Coordinates of C-alpha atoms and ligand atoms in Angstrom, one line a residue:
X1 CA 30.8 -53.6 5.9
X2 CA 30.0 -51.5 2.8
X3 CA 32.8 -49.4 1.5
X4 CA 31.7 -45.8 1.0
X5 CA 32.6 -43.9 -2.1
X6 CA 35.0 -41.1 -1.2
X7 CA 32.4 -38.8 -2.6
X8 CA 29.7 -40.0 -0.2
X9 CA 31.1 -39.0 3.2
X10 CA 27.9 -37.5 4.6
X11 CA 24.4 -38.8 4.0
X12 CA 21.2 -36.8 4.8
X13 CA 18.3 -39.0 6.0
X14 CA 14.8 -37.7 5.7
X15 CA 12.3 -39.7 7.6
X16 CA 9.3 -39.6 10.0
X17 CA 9.1 -38.3 13.5
X18 CA 6.3 -40.6 14.6
X19 CA 6.8 -43.1 17.3
X20 CA 3.6 -45.0 16.6
X21 CA 4.1 -46.1 13.0
X22 CA 4.9 -49.7 11.9
X23 CA 7.7 -50.9 14.3
X24 CA 9.4 -52.5 11.2
X25 CA 10.0 -49.0 9.9
X26 CA 11.6 -47.8 13.1
X27 CA 13.7 -51.0 13.3
X28 CA 14.9 -50.4 9.7
X29 CA 15.8 -46.8 10.6
X30 CA 18.0 -48.0 13.5
X31 CA 19.6 -50.6 11.3
X32 CA 20.4 -48.0 8.7
X33 CA 22.0 -45.8 11.3
X34 CA 24.2 -48.7 12.4
X35 CA 25.2 -49.3 8.8
X36 CA 26.2 -45.7 8.3
X37 CA 28.4 -46.0 11.4
X38 CA 30.0 -49.3 10.1
X39 CA 30.6 -47.7 6.7
X40 CA 32.2 -44.6 8.3
X41 CA 29.6 -42.3 6.7
X42 CA 28.4 -39.3 8.7
X43 CA 24.6 -39.0 9.3
X44 CA 23.1 -35.6 8.7
X45 CA 19.5 -35.4 10.0
X46 CA 16.8 -33.2 11.6
X47 CA 18.2 -33.5 15.1
X48 CA 15.2 -35.1 16.8
X49 CA 15.1 -38.0 19.3
X50 CA 11.7 -39.2 18.1
X51 CA 10.4 -41.7 15.6
X52 CA 12.5 -42.9 12.7
X53 CA 14.7 -39.8 13.1
X54 CA 15.7 -40.7 16.7
X55 CA 16.1 -44.4 15.8
X56 CA 18.5 -43.6 12.9
X57 CA 20.6 -41.2 15.1
X58 CA 20.8 -43.5 18.1
X59 CA 21.7 -46.5 15.8
X60 CA 24.5 -44.5 14.2
X61 CA 25.8 -42.9 17.5
X62 CA 25.6 -46.1 19.5
X63 CA 27.9 -47.8 17.0
X64 CA 30.4 -45.0 17.2
X65 CA 29.3 -43.2 14.0
X66 CA 29.4 -39.5 13.3
X67 CA 26.1 -37.6 13.5
X68 CA 25.1 -34.0 12.8
X69 CA 21.6 -33.0 13.9
X70 CA 20.1 -29.7 12.6
X71 CA 17.2 -28.5 14.8
X72 CA 15.1 -25.4 14.6
X73 CA 14.9 -23.7 18.0
X74 CA 11.1 -23.8 18.1
X75 CA 11.0 -27.6 17.7
X76 CA 13.6 -28.4 20.4
X77 CA 11.1 -29.8 22.8
X78 CA 8.5 -31.1 20.4
X79 CA 11.0 -33.2 18.5
X80 CA 13.0 -33.9 21.7
X81 CA 16.4 -32.7 20.7
X82 CA 18.9 -35.7 20.7
X83 CA 21.9 -33.9 22.2
X84 CA 24.2 -36.9 22.7
X85 CA 25.5 -35.9 19.2
X86 CA 26.8 -32.8 17.5
X87 CA 23.8 -30.5 17.0
X88 CA 23.3 -27.2 15.3
X89 CA 20.3 -25.2 16.5
X90 CA 18.9 -22.9 13.7
X91 CA 16.2 -20.3 13.5
X92 CA 13.8 -21.7 10.9
X93 CA 12.8 -24.7 8.8
X94 CA 14.3 -23.1 5.8
X95 CA 17.7 -22.8 7.5
X96 CA 17.4 -26.4 8.7
X97 CA 16.8 -27.7 5.2
X98 CA 19.5 -25.6 3.6
X99 CA 22.1 -26.7 6.1
X100 CA 21.1 -30.3 5.8
X101 CA 21.4 -30.0 2.0
X102 CA 24.8 -28.2 2.1
X103 CA 26.3 -30.7 4.6
X104 CA 25.4 -33.8 2.6
X105 CA 26.7 -35.6 -0.4
X106 CA 23.7 -37.8 -0.9
X107 CA 20.1 -38.3 0.4
X108 CA 18.2 -41.3 1.8
X109 CA 14.4 -41.3 2.3
X110 CA 12.9 -43.6 4.8
X111 CA 9.1 -43.8 5.5
X112 CA 7.8 -40.5 6.7
X113 CA 4.8 -38.1 6.9
X114 CA 4.0 -34.6 5.7
X115 CA 7.4 -33.2 6.9
X116 CA 9.3 -35.9 5.0
X117 CA 7.2 -35.3 1.9
X118 CA 7.9 -31.6 2.1
X119 CA 11.6 -32.2 2.3
X120 CA 11.8 -34.7 -0.5
X121 CA 9.6 -32.7 -2.9
X122 CA 11.9 -29.7 -2.4
X123 CA 14.9 -31.9 -3.0
X124 CA 13.4 -33.4 -6.2
X125 CA 12.3 -30.0 -7.4
X126 CA 15.8 -28.7 -7.0
X127 CA 17.0 -31.7 -9.1
X128 CA 14.3 -30.9 -11.7
X129 CA 15.8 -27.4 -11.9
X130 CA 19.3 -28.9 -12.2
X131 CA 20.5 -27.2 -9.0
X132 CA 22.1 -30.5 -7.9
X133 CA 22.9 -34.0 -9.0
X134 CA 23.4 -35.6 -5.6
X135 CA 22.3 -39.3 -5.3
X136 CA 18.9 -40.0 -3.8
X137 CA 17.8 -43.4 -2.6
X138 CA 14.3 -44.3 -1.3
X139 CA 13.8 -47.2 1.1
X140 CA 10.6 -48.5 -0.4
X141 CA 10.0 -50.9 2.6
X142 CA 6.7 -52.8 2.2
X143 CA 6.0 -50.6 -0.9
X144 CA 5.6 -47.6 1.4
X145 CA 6.6 -45.1 -1.3
X146 CA 4.6 -46.7 -4.2
X147 CA 1.8 -44.1 -4.0
X148 CA 4.3 -41.3 -4.2
X149 CA 6.1 -42.8 -7.2
X150 CA 2.6 -43.3 -8.8
X151 CA 1.8 -39.6 -8.3
X152 CA 5.1 -38.5 -9.9
X153 CA 4.4 -41.0 -12.8
X154 CA 0.9 -39.4 -13.2
X155 CA 2.5 -36.0 -13.7
X156 CA 4.9 -37.5 -16.3
X157 CA 1.9 -39.1 -18.1
X158 CA 0.2 -35.7 -18.1
X159 CA 3.3 -34.2 -19.6
X160 CA 3.9 -32.0 -16.6
X161 CA 7.2 -33.6 -15.6
X162 CA 9.7 -34.8 -18.1
X163 CA 9.8 -38.5 -19.1
X164 CA 12.6 -40.3 -17.3
X165 CA 12.5 -38.0 -14.3
X166 CA 12.2 -41.0 -12.0
X167 CA 15.8 -41.7 -13.0
X168 CA 16.7 -39.0 -10.5
X169 CA 16.4 -41.6 -7.7
X170 CA 16.8 -45.3 -6.9
X171 CA 14.3 -47.2 -4.8
X172 CA 15.4 -50.3 -2.9
X173 CA 13.3 -52.7 -0.7
X174 CA 15.9 -53.7 1.8
X175 CA 18.0 -51.5 4.2
X176 CA 21.2 -53.3 3.3
X177 CA 20.8 -52.2 -0.3
X178 CA 20.7 -48.5 0.5
X179 CA 24.4 -47.8 0.8
X180 CA 25.5 -49.9 -2.3
X181 CA 22.8 -48.1 -4.3
X182 CA 24.1 -44.7 -3.1
X183 CA 27.6 -45.6 -4.0
X184 CA 26.7 -46.8 -7.5
X185 CA 24.8 -43.5 -8.1
X186 CA 27.7 -41.4 -6.8
X187 CA 30.1 -43.3 -9.1
X188 CA 27.9 -42.9 -12.1
X189 CA 27.3 -39.2 -11.5
Ligands
LIG201 P1 7.2 -36.0 9.5 O1 7.5 -36.8 8.3 O2 5.9 -35.2 9.3 O3 7.2 -36.8 10.8 O4 8.4 -34.9 9.6 C1 9.7 -35.3 9.6 C2 10.6 -34.2 9.8 O5 10.4 -33.2 8.8 C3 10.4 -33.5 11.2 O6 11.6 -33.3 11.8 C4 9.7 -32.2 10.8 O7 10.0 -31.2 11.7 C5 10.4 -31.9 9.5 N1 9.7 -30.9 8.7 C6 8.4 -30.7 8.6 N2 8.1 -29.7 7.7 C7 9.3 -29.2 7.4 C8 9.7 -28.1 6.6 N3 8.9 -27.3 6.0 N4 11.1 -27.9 6.5 C9 12.0 -28.7 7.1 N5 11.6 -29.7 7.8 C10 10.3 -30.0 8.0

């Protein structure tokens, strides 16, 4: 069991809603949910029962962990609200993201699609504007996030993003390295 820093009581997970992606990604999401439960860390996520989102939430809930889902009303059926856990239904995507941000001490990014990209780019842009210094850890399973990191690096090379901005996050290859990395970042902050 990984001891959670007192400052990391709630972790927001951004990840894909697809059920048809690489099963290893879905399995890793479930494993991370179980690790959150074992560490006594609350999961904050988008409230859905599908894809990596659902796998993370079920993994955490099934192991007795705390979960908060935040679901916009209009997505309730599309993302199949997982209502075995505490859920807040909000009016818009903006409200969802703001509540997920406010309720979390740190952020974990698992593989995901456009929605996940939108969420993490906003989170990183807020970091760029010094609106927060909350830890961010990417699970770079099978190099999934390498093209994203390369794009950010490209903007650095073109002097559009400050050098060293990639220090805003940590990337790990294995699920079991996520919580220790988060704890280290929280302690260093
Ligand atoms: P995806 O990575 O496309 O599977 O999406 C992952 C999650 O991000 C889903 O719950 C989407 O509803 C959510 N999402 C997509 N766009 C936004 C947005 N603009 N604000 C907040 N959440 C979003």
